[in-house]
PDB file of N, CA, C and O in Angstrom:
ATOM      1  N   MET A 267     166.746 133.796  81.050  1.00 71.00           N
ATOM      2  CA  MET A 267     167.095 135.069  80.443  1.00 71.00           C
ATOM      3  C   MET A 267     165.814 135.723  79.917  1.00 71.00           C
ATOM      4  O   MET A 267     165.026 135.103  79.229  1.00 71.00           O
ATOM      5  N   SER A 268     165.638 136.989  80.252  1.00 80.00           N
ATOM      6  CA  SER A 268     164.448 137.700  79.801  1.00 80.00           C
ATOM      7  C   SER A 268     164.567 138.021  78.316  1.00 80.00           C
ATOM      8  O   SER A 268     165.645 137.932  77.720  1.00 80.00           O
ATOM      9  N   ASP A 269     163.437 138.425  77.746  1.00 87.00           N
ATOM     10  CA  ASP A 269     163.435 138.804  76.323  1.00 87.00           C
ATOM     11  C   ASP A 269     164.394 139.959  76.050  1.00 87.00           C
ATOM     12  O   ASP A 269     165.092 139.964  75.044  1.00 87.00           O
ATOM     13  N   VAL A 270     164.419 140.932  76.945  1.00 91.00           N
ATOM     14  CA  VAL A 270     165.284 142.099  76.753  1.00 91.00           C
ATOM     15  C   VAL A 270     166.747 141.679  76.829  1.00 91.00           C
ATOM     16  O   VAL A 270     167.569 142.114  76.016  1.00 91.00           O
ATOM     17  N   GLN A 271     167.075 140.818  77.781  1.00 95.00           N
ATOM     18  CA  GLN A 271     168.464 140.345  77.898  1.00 95.00           C
ATOM     19  C   GLN A 271     168.859 139.530  76.675  1.00 95.00           C
ATOM     20  O   GLN A 271     169.971 139.666  76.158  1.00 95.00           O
ATOM     21  N   ALA A 272     167.966 138.671  76.196  1.00 95.00           N
ATOM     22  CA  ALA A 272     168.243 137.865  75.002  1.00 95.00           C
ATOM     23  C   ALA A 272     168.416 138.768  73.784  1.00 95.00           C
ATOM     24  O   ALA A 272     169.276 138.517  72.931  1.00 95.00           O
ATOM     25  N   PHE A 273     167.615 139.820  73.700  1.00 96.00           N
ATOM     26  CA  PHE A 273     167.711 140.782  72.597  1.00 96.00           C
ATOM     27  C   PHE A 273     169.062 141.501  72.637  1.00 96.00           C
ATOM     28  O   PHE A 273     169.734 141.643  71.611  1.00 96.00           O
ATOM     29  N   GLU A 274     169.465 141.929  73.819  1.00 96.00           N
ATOM     30  CA  GLU A 274     170.756 142.598  73.961  1.00 96.00           C
ATOM     31  C   GLU A 274     171.904 141.646  73.630  1.00 96.00           C
ATOM     32  O   GLU A 274     172.878 142.054  72.994  1.00 96.00           O
ATOM     33  N   GLN A 275     171.781 140.389  74.037  1.00 96.00           N
ATOM     34  CA  GLN A 275     172.815 139.402  73.731  1.00 96.00           C
ATOM     35  C   GLN A 275     172.884 139.151  72.222  1.00 96.00           C
ATOM     36  O   GLN A 275     173.957 139.024  71.650  1.00 96.00           O
ATOM     37  N   ALA A 276     171.726 139.108  71.568  1.00 96.00           N
ATOM     38  CA  ALA A 276     171.686 138.906  70.114  1.00 96.00           C
ATOM     39  C   ALA A 276     172.377 140.060  69.398  1.00 96.00           C
ATOM     40  O   ALA A 276     173.055 139.853  68.390  1.00 96.00           O
ATOM     41  N   GLN A 277     172.232 141.280  69.922  1.00 96.00           N
ATOM     42  CA  GLN A 277     172.906 142.438  69.324  1.00 96.00           C
ATOM     43  C   GLN A 277     174.426 142.281  69.416  1.00 96.00           C
ATOM     44  O   GLN A 277     175.147 142.673  68.499  1.00 96.00           O
ATOM     45  N   LYS A 278     174.903 141.708  70.500  1.00 96.00           N
ATOM     46  CA  LYS A 278     176.346 141.458  70.652  1.00 96.00           C
ATOM     47  C   LYS A 278     176.769 140.297  69.753  1.00 96.00           C
ATOM     48  O   LYS A 278     177.824 140.358  69.108  1.00 96.00           O
ATOM     49  N   ASP A 279     175.964 139.245  69.730  1.00 96.00           N
ATOM     50  CA  ASP A 279     176.302 138.046  68.965  1.00 96.00           C
ATOM     51  C   ASP A 279     176.392 138.314  67.471  1.00 96.00           C
ATOM     52  O   ASP A 279     177.225 137.730  66.779  1.00 96.00           O
ATOM     53  N   VAL A 280     175.540 139.182  66.960  1.00 95.00           N
ATOM     54  CA  VAL A 280     175.520 139.440  65.518  1.00 95.00           C
ATOM     55  C   VAL A 280     176.849 140.057  65.065  1.00 95.00           C
ATOM     56  O   VAL A 280     177.261 139.872  63.926  1.00 95.00           O
ATOM     57  N   LYS A 281     177.525 140.729  65.967  1.00 94.00           N
ATOM     58  CA  LYS A 281     178.816 141.340  65.634  1.00 94.00           C
ATOM     59  C   LYS A 281     179.942 140.316  65.554  1.00 94.00           C
ATOM     60  O   LYS A 281     181.028 140.633  65.090  1.00 94.00           O
ATOM     61  N   THR A 282     179.678 139.085  65.992  1.00 93.00           N
ATOM     62  CA  THR A 282     180.707 138.040  65.980  1.00 93.00           C
ATOM     63  C   THR A 282     180.624 137.146  64.749  1.00 93.00           C
ATOM     64  O   THR A 282     181.393 136.191  64.647  1.00 93.00           O
ATOM     65  N   LEU A 283     179.707 137.427  63.845  1.00 93.00           N
ATOM     66  CA  LEU A 283     179.569 136.600  62.646  1.00 93.00           C
ATOM     67  C   LEU A 283     180.868 136.609  61.849  1.00 93.00           C
ATOM     68  O   LEU A 283     181.518 137.649  61.718  1.00 93.00           O
ATOM     69  N   THR A 284     181.215 135.460  61.308  1.00 91.00           N
ATOM     70  CA  THR A 284     182.463 135.352  60.552  1.00 91.00           C
ATOM     71  C   THR A 284     182.324 135.855  59.122  1.00 91.00           C
ATOM     72  O   THR A 284     183.314 136.178  58.482  1.00 91.00           O
ATOM     73  N   ARG A 285     181.096 135.886  58.611  1.00 92.00           N
ATOM     74  CA  ARG A 285     180.824 136.416  57.263  1.00 92.00           C
ATOM     75  C   ARG A 285     179.724 137.457  57.351  1.00 92.00           C
ATOM     76  O   ARG A 285     178.841 137.368  58.197  1.00 92.00           O
ATOM     77  N   ARG A 286     179.763 138.380  56.436  1.00 93.00           N
ATOM     78  CA  ARG A 286     178.716 139.409  56.366  1.00 93.00           C
ATOM     79  C   ARG A 286     177.433 138.781  55.830  1.00 93.00           C
ATOM     80  O   ARG A 286     177.452 138.135  54.772  1.00 93.00           O
ATOM     81  N   PRO A 287     176.322 138.976  56.537  1.00 94.00           N
ATOM     82  CA  PRO A 287     175.043 138.452  56.032  1.00 94.00           C
ATOM     83  C   PRO A 287     174.655 139.125  54.719  1.00 94.00           C
ATOM     84  O   PRO A 287     175.120 140.229  54.403  1.00 94.00           O
ATOM     85  N   GLY A 288     173.792 138.484  53.963  1.00 95.00           N
ATOM     86  CA  GLY A 288     173.294 139.052  52.719  1.00 95.00           C
ATOM     87  C   GLY A 288     172.421 140.268  52.975  1.00 95.00           C
ATOM     88  O   GLY A 288     171.987 140.520  54.105  1.00 95.00           O
ATOM     89  N   ASN A 289     172.141 141.001  51.926  1.00 96.00           N
ATOM     90  CA  ASN A 289     171.337 142.222  52.055  1.00 96.00           C
ATOM     91  C   ASN A 289     169.954 141.962  52.629  1.00 96.00           C
ATOM     92  O   ASN A 289     169.460 142.753  53.427  1.00 96.00           O
ATOM     93  N   ASP A 290     169.315 140.866  52.219  1.00 96.00           N
ATOM     94  CA  ASP A 290     167.980 140.555  52.749  1.00 96.00           C
ATOM     95  C   ASP A 290     168.033 140.321  54.251  1.00 96.00           C
ATOM     96  O   ASP A 290     167.151 140.775  54.995  1.00 96.00           O
ATOM     97  N   ASP A 291     169.060 139.594  54.698  1.00 97.00           N
ATOM     98  CA  ASP A 291     169.203 139.347  56.135  1.00 97.00           C
ATOM     99  C   ASP A 291     169.500 140.643  56.887  1.00 97.00           C
ATOM    100  O   ASP A 291     168.965 140.875  57.979  1.00 97.00           O
ATOM    101  N   LEU A 292     170.336 141.490  56.307  1.00 97.00           N
ATOM    102  CA  LEU A 292     170.654 142.763  56.947  1.00 97.00           C
ATOM    103  C   LEU A 292     169.415 143.654  57.063  1.00 97.00           C
ATOM    104  O   LEU A 292     169.194 144.292  58.100  1.00 97.00           O
ATOM    105  N   LEU A 293     168.603 143.692  56.015  1.00 97.00           N
ATOM    106  CA  LEU A 293     167.360 144.476  56.070  1.00 97.00           C
ATOM    107  C   LEU A 293     166.402 143.915  57.106  1.00 97.00           C
ATOM    108  O   LEU A 293     165.743 144.662  57.839  1.00 97.00           O
ATOM    109  N   PHE A 294     166.321 142.582  57.190  1.00 98.00           N
ATOM    110  CA  PHE A 294     165.467 141.930  58.184  1.00 98.00           C
ATOM    111  C   PHE A 294     165.910 142.341  59.588  1.00 98.00           C
ATOM    112  O   PHE A 294     165.083 142.735  60.418  1.00 98.00           O
ATOM    113  N   LEU A 295     167.209 142.247  59.839  1.00 98.00           N
ATOM    114  CA  LEU A 295     167.736 142.601  61.159  1.00 98.00           C
ATOM    115  C   LEU A 295     167.495 144.078  61.464  1.00 98.00           C
ATOM    116  O   LEU A 295     167.058 144.430  62.569  1.00 98.00           O
ATOM    117  N   TYR A 296     167.765 144.933  60.496  1.00 97.00           N
ATOM    118  CA  TYR A 296     167.565 146.365  60.690  1.00 97.00           C
ATOM    119  C   TYR A 296     166.109 146.676  61.034  1.00 97.00           C
ATOM    120  O   TYR A 296     165.817 147.367  62.012  1.00 97.00           O
ATOM    121  N   ALA A 297     165.203 146.153  60.228  1.00 98.00           N
ATOM    122  CA  ALA A 297     163.782 146.458  60.409  1.00 98.00           C
ATOM    123  C   ALA A 297     163.270 145.955  61.756  1.00 98.00           C
ATOM    124  O   ALA A 297     162.548 146.674  62.460  1.00 98.00           O
ATOM    125  N   HIS A 298     163.650 144.752  62.119  1.00 98.00           N
ATOM    126  CA  HIS A 298     163.170 144.200  63.389  1.00 98.00           C
ATOM    127  C   HIS A 298     163.811 144.899  64.587  1.00 98.00           C
ATOM    128  O   HIS A 298     163.164 145.088  65.614  1.00 98.00           O
ATOM    129  N   PHE A 299     165.067 145.297  64.443  1.00 97.00           N
ATOM    130  CA  PHE A 299     165.713 146.067  65.507  1.00 97.00           C
ATOM    131  C   PHE A 299     164.988 147.399  65.704  1.00 97.00           C
ATOM    132  O   PHE A 299     164.662 147.785  66.826  1.00 97.00           O
ATOM    133  N   LYS A 300     164.739 148.106  64.609  1.00 97.00           N
ATOM    134  CA  LYS A 300     164.067 149.405  64.697  1.00 97.00           C
ATOM    135  C   LYS A 300     162.651 149.270  65.253  1.00 97.00           C
ATOM    136  O   LYS A 300     162.220 150.088  66.067  1.00 97.00           O
ATOM    137  N   GLN A 301     161.933 148.229  64.827  1.00 97.00           N
ATOM    138  CA  GLN A 301     160.568 148.020  65.316  1.00 97.00           C
ATOM    139  C   GLN A 301     160.592 147.734  66.812  1.00 97.00           C
ATOM    140  O   GLN A 301     159.749 148.230  67.556  1.00 97.00           O
ATOM    141  N   ALA A 302     161.560 146.941  67.256  1.00 97.00           N
ATOM    142  CA  ALA A 302     161.657 146.584  68.668  1.00 97.00           C
ATOM    143  C   ALA A 302     162.078 147.768  69.531  1.00 97.00           C
ATOM    144  O   ALA A 302     161.634 147.878  70.678  1.00 97.00           O
ATOM    145  N   THR A 303     162.909 148.638  69.002  1.00 96.00           N
ATOM    146  CA  THR A 303     163.423 149.737  69.812  1.00 96.00           C
ATOM    147  C   THR A 303     162.659 151.044  69.641  1.00 96.00           C
ATOM    148  O   THR A 303     162.513 151.805  70.597  1.00 96.00           O
ATOM    149  N   ASP A 304     162.155 151.315  68.438  1.00 96.00           N
ATOM    150  CA  ASP A 304     161.506 152.601  68.156  1.00 96.00           C
ATOM    151  C   ASP A 304     160.011 152.503  67.855  1.00 96.00           C
ATOM    152  O   ASP A 304     159.344 153.522  67.761  1.00 96.00           O
ATOM    153  N   GLY A 305     159.500 151.301  67.640  1.00 96.00           N
ATOM    154  CA  GLY A 305     158.094 151.148  67.278  1.00 96.00           C
ATOM    155  C   GLY A 305     157.889 151.350  65.787  1.00 96.00           C
ATOM    156  O   GLY A 305     158.812 151.183  64.995  1.00 96.00           O
ATOM    157  N   ASP A 306     156.675 151.714  65.418  1.00 96.00           N
ATOM    158  CA  ASP A 306     156.332 151.874  64.000  1.00 96.00           C
ATOM    159  C   ASP A 306     157.190 152.943  63.329  1.00 96.00           C
ATOM    160  O   ASP A 306     157.640 153.895  63.960  1.00 96.00           O
ATOM    161  N   VAL A 307     157.379 152.753  62.021  1.00 96.00           N
ATOM    162  CA  VAL A 307     158.205 153.650  61.223  1.00 96.00           C
ATOM    163  C   VAL A 307     157.697 155.086  61.340  1.00 96.00           C
ATOM    164  O   VAL A 307     156.505 155.342  61.482  1.00 96.00           O
ATOM    165  N   SER A 308     158.650 156.004  61.321  1.00 92.00           N
ATOM    166  CA  SER A 308     158.285 157.415  61.402  1.00 92.00           C
ATOM    167  C   SER A 308     159.151 158.193  60.416  1.00 92.00           C
ATOM    168  O   SER A 308     160.148 157.683  59.910  1.00 92.00           O
ATOM    169  N   GLY A 309     158.762 159.396  60.153  1.00 93.00           N
ATOM    170  CA  GLY A 309     159.519 160.238  59.233  1.00 93.00           C
ATOM    171  C   GLY A 309     159.090 160.019  57.795  1.00 93.00           C
ATOM    172  O   GLY A 309     158.239 159.203  57.480  1.00 93.00           O
ATOM    173  N   LYS A 310     159.718 160.783  56.919  1.00 95.00           N
ATOM    174  CA  LYS A 310     159.401 160.694  55.496  1.00 95.00           C
ATOM    175  C   LYS A 310     160.219 159.592  54.837  1.00 95.00           C
ATOM    176  O   LYS A 310     161.349 159.321  55.235  1.00 95.00           O
ATOM    177  N   ARG A 311     159.639 158.998  53.821  1.00 95.00           N
ATOM    178  CA  ARG A 311     160.343 157.991  53.034  1.00 95.00           C
ATOM    179  C   ARG A 311     161.431 158.687  52.213  1.00 95.00           C
ATOM    180  O   ARG A 311     161.167 159.689  51.550  1.00 95.00           O
ATOM    181  N   PRO A 312     162.666 158.151  52.276  1.00 95.00           N
ATOM    182  CA  PRO A 312     163.754 158.772  51.512  1.00 95.00           C
ATOM    183  C   PRO A 312     163.449 158.805  50.012  1.00 95.00           C
ATOM    184  O   PRO A 312     162.703 157.977  49.495  1.00 95.00           O
ATOM    185  N   GLY A 313     164.086 159.734  49.327  1.00 94.00           N
ATOM    186  CA  GLY A 313     163.879 159.898  47.889  1.00 94.00           C
ATOM    187  C   GLY A 313     164.484 158.770  47.072  1.00 94.00           C
ATOM    188  O   GLY A 313     165.204 157.914  47.582  1.00 94.00           O
ATOM    189  N   MET A 314     164.189 158.783  45.791  1.00 93.00           N
ATOM    190  CA  MET A 314     164.612 157.713  44.887  1.00 93.00           C
ATOM    191  C   MET A 314     166.133 157.578  44.790  1.00 93.00           C
ATOM    192  O   MET A 314     166.640 156.494  44.536  1.00 93.00           O
ATOM    193  N   LEU A 315     166.861 158.638  44.999  1.00 96.00           N
ATOM    194  CA  LEU A 315     168.314 158.574  44.868  1.00 96.00           C
ATOM    195  C   LEU A 315     168.987 157.952  46.088  1.00 96.00           C
ATOM    196  O   LEU A 315     170.137 157.526  46.013  1.00 96.00           O
ATOM    197  N   ASP A 316     168.281 157.885  47.193  1.00 96.00           N
ATOM    198  CA  ASP A 316     168.802 157.242  48.410  1.00 96.00           C
ATOM    199  C   ASP A 316     168.263 155.821  48.471  1.00 96.00           C
ATOM    200  O   ASP A 316     167.356 155.502  49.225  1.00 96.00           O
ATOM    201  N   MET A 317     168.845 154.964  47.655  1.00 96.00           N
ATOM    202  CA  MET A 317     168.322 153.594  47.530  1.00 96.00           C
ATOM    203  C   MET A 317     168.459 152.790  48.821  1.00 96.00           C
ATOM    204  O   MET A 317     167.566 152.026  49.178  1.00 96.00           O
ATOM    205  N   VAL A 318     169.564 152.945  49.523  1.00 96.00           N
ATOM    206  CA  VAL A 318     169.771 152.201  50.771  1.00 96.00           C
ATOM    207  C   VAL A 318     168.781 152.670  51.831  1.00 96.00           C
ATOM    208  O   VAL A 318     168.113 151.863  52.481  1.00 96.00           O
ATOM    209  N   GLY A 319     168.685 153.986  52.001  1.00 96.00           N
ATOM    210  CA  GLY A 319     167.739 154.536  52.972  1.00 96.00           C
ATOM    211  C   GLY A 319     166.304 154.151  52.661  1.00 96.00           C
ATOM    212  O   GLY A 319     165.515 153.848  53.557  1.00 96.00           O
ATOM    213  N   ARG A 320     165.984 154.134  51.405  1.00 97.00           N
ATOM    214  CA  ARG A 320     164.631 153.769  50.967  1.00 97.00           C
ATOM    215  C   ARG A 320     164.338 152.293  51.266  1.00 97.00           C
ATOM    216  O   ARG A 320     163.261 151.957  51.726  1.00 97.00           O
ATOM    217  N   ALA A 321     165.325 151.419  51.009  1.00 97.00           N
ATOM    218  CA  ALA A 321     165.150 149.992  51.284  1.00 97.00           C
ATOM    219  C   ALA A 321     164.973 149.754  52.786  1.00 97.00           C
ATOM    220  O   ALA A 321     164.127 148.956  53.204  1.00 97.00           O
ATOM    221  N   LYS A 322     165.751 150.452  53.594  1.00 97.00           N
ATOM    222  CA  LYS A 322     165.631 150.326  55.045  1.00 97.00           C
ATOM    223  C   LYS A 322     164.247 150.801  55.515  1.00 97.00           C
ATOM    224  O   LYS A 322     163.595 150.145  56.318  1.00 97.00           O
ATOM    225  N   TYR A 323     163.840 151.956  55.010  1.00 97.00           N
ATOM    226  CA  TYR A 323     162.538 152.514  55.386  1.00 97.00           C
ATOM    227  C   TYR A 323     161.424 151.546  55.004  1.00 97.00           C
ATOM    228  O   TYR A 323     160.529 151.271  55.803  1.00 97.00           O
ATOM    229  N   ASP A 324     161.471 151.028  53.789  1.00 97.00           N
ATOM    230  CA  ASP A 324     160.429 150.117  53.314  1.00 97.00           C
ATOM    231  C   ASP A 324     160.384 148.830  54.142  1.00 97.00           C
ATOM    232  O   ASP A 324     159.303 148.330  54.458  1.00 97.00           O
ATOM    233  N   ALA A 325     161.561 148.284  54.476  1.00 97.00           N
ATOM    234  CA  ALA A 325     161.600 147.061  55.284  1.00 97.00           C
ATOM    235  C   ALA A 325     160.989 147.311  56.657  1.00 97.00           C
ATOM    236  O   ALA A 325     160.226 146.486  57.169  1.00 97.00           O
ATOM    237  N   TRP A 326     161.295 148.447  57.244  1.00 97.00           N
ATOM    238  CA  TRP A 326     160.751 148.793  58.550  1.00 97.00           C
ATOM    239  C   TRP A 326     159.251 149.064  58.454  1.00 97.00           C
ATOM    240  O   TRP A 326     158.473 148.630  59.299  1.00 97.00           O
ATOM    241  N   ALA A 327     158.832 149.746  57.400  1.00 97.00           N
ATOM    242  CA  ALA A 327     157.414 150.080  57.227  1.00 97.00           C
ATOM    243  C   ALA A 327     156.536 148.828  57.105  1.00 97.00           C
ATOM    244  O   ALA A 327     155.377 148.836  57.529  1.00 97.00           O
ATOM    245  N   LYS A 328     157.086 147.751  56.558  1.00 97.00           N
ATOM    246  CA  LYS A 328     156.320 146.499  56.428  1.00 97.00           C
ATOM    247  C   LYS A 328     155.959 145.905  57.777  1.00 97.00           C
ATOM    248  O   LYS A 328     155.040 145.091  57.870  1.00 97.00           O
ATOM    249  N   LEU A 329     156.661 146.295  58.823  1.00 97.00           N
ATOM    250  CA  LEU A 329     156.418 145.750  60.157  1.00 97.00           C
ATOM    251  C   LEU A 329     155.439 146.594  60.973  1.00 97.00           C
ATOM    252  O   LEU A 329     155.232 146.318  62.153  1.00 97.00           O
ATOM    253  N   LYS A 330     154.854 147.599  60.361  1.00 96.00           N
ATOM    254  CA  LYS A 330     153.929 148.482  61.073  1.00 96.00           C
ATOM    255  C   LYS A 330     152.867 147.660  61.806  1.00 96.00           C
ATOM    256  O   LYS A 330     152.254 146.764  61.231  1.00 96.00           O
ATOM    257  N   GLY A 331     152.706 147.948  63.078  1.00 96.00           N
ATOM    258  CA  GLY A 331     151.726 147.244  63.895  1.00 96.00           C
ATOM    259  C   GLY A 331     152.278 146.020  64.614  1.00 96.00           C
ATOM    260  O   GLY A 331     151.616 145.460  65.477  1.00 96.00           O
ATOM    261  N   THR A 332     153.506 145.619  64.285  1.00 96.00           N
ATOM    262  CA  THR A 332     154.136 144.487  64.959  1.00 96.00           C
ATOM    263  C   THR A 332     154.547 144.927  66.361  1.00 96.00           C
ATOM    264  O   THR A 332     155.121 145.994  66.542  1.00 96.00           O
ATOM    265  N   GLY A 333     154.259 144.096  67.338  1.00 96.00           N
ATOM    266  CA  GLY A 333     154.590 144.425  68.719  1.00 96.00           C
ATOM    267  C   GLY A 333     156.084 144.365  68.994  1.00 96.00           C
ATOM    268  O   GLY A 333     156.838 143.677  68.299  1.00 96.00           O
ATOM    269  N   LYS A 334     156.495 145.078  70.031  1.00 95.00           N
ATOM    270  CA  LYS A 334     157.901 145.144  70.410  1.00 95.00           C
ATOM    271  C   LYS A 334     158.460 143.749  70.724  1.00 95.00           C
ATOM    272  O   LYS A 334     159.544 143.398  70.263  1.00 95.00           O
ATOM    273  N   GLU A 335     157.722 142.977  71.509  1.00 95.00           N
ATOM    274  CA  GLU A 335     158.196 141.653  71.909  1.00 95.00           C
ATOM    275  C   GLU A 335     158.328 140.718  70.708  1.00 95.00           C
ATOM    276  O   GLU A 335     159.283 139.955  70.612  1.00 95.00           O
ATOM    277  N   GLN A 336     157.373 140.783  69.798  1.00 97.00           N
ATOM    278  CA  GLN A 336     157.424 139.936  68.605  1.00 97.00           C
ATOM    279  C   GLN A 336     158.617 140.316  67.722  1.00 97.00           C
ATOM    280  O   GLN A 336     159.321 139.453  67.203  1.00 97.00           O
ATOM    281  N   ALA A 337     158.857 141.603  67.561  1.00 97.00           N
ATOM    282  CA  ALA A 337     159.998 142.060  66.759  1.00 97.00           C
ATOM    283  C   ALA A 337     161.312 141.628  67.406  1.00 97.00           C
ATOM    284  O   ALA A 337     162.235 141.186  66.716  1.00 97.00           O
ATOM    285  N   MET A 338     161.391 141.730  68.738  1.00 97.00           N
ATOM    286  CA  MET A 338     162.588 141.279  69.451  1.00 97.00           C
ATOM    287  C   MET A 338     162.833 139.799  69.221  1.00 97.00           C
ATOM    288  O   MET A 338     163.958 139.385  68.942  1.00 97.00           O
ATOM    289  N   GLN A 339     161.775 138.999  69.348  1.00 97.00           N
ATOM    290  CA  GLN A 339     161.922 137.551  69.210  1.00 97.00           C
ATOM    291  C   GLN A 339     162.359 137.169  67.801  1.00 97.00           C
ATOM    292  O   GLN A 339     163.214 136.302  67.615  1.00 97.00           O
ATOM    293  N   LYS A 340     161.801 137.819  66.798  1.00 98.00           N
ATOM    294  CA  LYS A 340     162.188 137.510  65.416  1.00 98.00           C
ATOM    295  C   LYS A 340     163.638 137.912  65.162  1.00 98.00           C
ATOM    296  O   LYS A 340     164.365 137.230  64.443  1.00 98.00           O
ATOM    297  N   TYR A 341     164.073 139.012  65.760  1.00 98.00           N
ATOM    298  CA  TYR A 341     165.471 139.442  65.649  1.00 98.00           C
ATOM    299  C   TYR A 341     166.383 138.388  66.284  1.00 98.00           C
ATOM    300  O   TYR A 341     167.374 137.968  65.687  1.00 98.00           O
ATOM    301  N   ILE A 342     166.031 137.959  67.481  1.00 97.00           N
ATOM    302  CA  ILE A 342     166.809 136.943  68.194  1.00 97.00           C
ATOM    303  C   ILE A 342     166.889 135.659  67.382  1.00 97.00           C
ATOM    304  O   ILE A 342     167.968 135.077  67.210  1.00 97.00           O
ATOM    305  N   ASP A 343     165.755 135.214  66.862  1.00 97.00           N
ATOM    306  CA  ASP A 343     165.719 133.977  66.072  1.00 97.00           C
ATOM    307  C   ASP A 343     166.594 134.086  64.825  1.00 97.00           C
ATOM    308  O   ASP A 343     167.300 133.143  64.469  1.00 97.00           O
ATOM    309  N   LYS A 344     166.558 135.237  64.154  1.00 97.00           N
ATOM    310  CA  LYS A 344     167.362 135.433  62.942  1.00 97.00           C
ATOM    311  C   LYS A 344     168.851 135.419  63.276  1.00 97.00           C
ATOM    312  O   LYS A 344     169.647 134.798  62.568  1.00 97.00           O
ATOM    313  N   VAL A 345     169.229 136.068  64.367  1.00 97.00           N
ATOM    314  CA  VAL A 345     170.640 136.079  64.759  1.00 97.00           C
ATOM    315  C   VAL A 345     171.105 134.658  65.076  1.00 97.00           C
ATOM    316  O   VAL A 345     172.188 134.240  64.639  1.00 97.00           O
ATOM    317  N   GLN A 346     170.292 133.893  65.788  1.00 96.00           N
ATOM    318  CA  GLN A 346     170.662 132.511  66.109  1.00 96.00           C
ATOM    319  C   GLN A 346     170.811 131.682  64.841  1.00 96.00           C
ATOM    320  O   GLN A 346     171.743 130.885  64.714  1.00 96.00           O
ATOM    321  N   ALA A 347     169.928 131.869  63.885  1.00 96.00           N
ATOM    322  CA  ALA A 347     170.019 131.139  62.615  1.00 96.00           C
ATOM    323  C   ALA A 347     171.283 131.533  61.858  1.00 96.00           C
ATOM    324  O   ALA A 347     171.962 130.680  61.281  1.00 96.00           O
ATOM    325  N   LEU A 348     171.600 132.816  61.852  1.00 96.00           N
ATOM    326  CA  LEU A 348     172.807 133.279  61.172  1.00 96.00           C
ATOM    327  C   LEU A 348     174.073 132.739  61.846  1.00 96.00           C
ATOM    328  O   LEU A 348     175.028 132.375  61.180  1.00 96.00           O
ATOM    329  N   LEU A 349     174.060 132.685  63.171  1.00 94.00           N
ATOM    330  CA  LEU A 349     175.213 132.159  63.889  1.00 94.00           C
ATOM    331  C   LEU A 349     175.465 130.689  63.520  1.00 94.00           C
ATOM    332  O   LEU A 349     176.599 130.271  63.353  1.00 94.00           O
ATOM    333  N   LYS A 350     174.376 129.938  63.396  1.00 92.00           N
ATOM    334  CA  LYS A 350     174.507 128.522  63.038  1.00 92.00           C
ATOM    335  C   LYS A 350     175.009 128.351  61.597  1.00 92.00           C
ATOM    336  O   LYS A 350     175.828 127.487  61.336  1.00 92.00           O
ATOM    337  N   SER A 351     174.531 129.175  60.692  1.00 90.00           N
ATOM    338  CA  SER A 351     174.894 129.012  59.295  1.00 90.00           C
ATOM    339  C   SER A 351     176.227 129.666  58.931  1.00 90.00           C
ATOM    340  O   SER A 351     176.790 129.377  57.889  1.00 90.00           O
ATOM    341  N   HIS A 352     176.747 130.533  59.798  1.00 76.00           N
ATOM    342  CA  HIS A 352     177.992 131.232  59.495  1.00 76.00           C
ATOM    343  C   HIS A 352     179.184 130.707  60.296  1.00 76.00           C
ATOM    344  O   HIS A 352     180.197 131.369  60.405  1.00 76.00           O
ATOM    345  N   LYS A 353     179.061 129.540  60.856  1.00 63.00           N
ATOM    346  CA  LYS A 353     180.198 128.965  61.610  1.00 63.00           C
ATOM    347  C   LYS A 353     180.928 127.971  60.788  1.00 63.00           C
ATOM    348  O   LYS A 353     180.557 127.465  59.826  1.00 63.00           O
TER     349      LYS A 353
END
C-alpha cells in the first residue's frame, strides 16, 4: 500500500473509533492532515475570541516546514495508535 493509500485509509479508519479522541489528539490529527494536504499554514491567525480556530491554527503553524510525506506518516501512525487504544 502506498503512502497516499495508507493516508486515505487512515482517514476512513479514524471515523470508526468507538470513543472521541481527546483535544490534544484531535489537534494533532487536524494539524498533520492540513500539513499533508495543504502544506504550510496560510491565512491570518484567528482572533482571541475564536479559541478553537486559534488552537487549530497554532497546531498547524507548529508544523511549518514539515514535508507532506512526513505529515502523512505521522497522521497514519496516530490513527493506528488511537485504533489500538480505543478498542
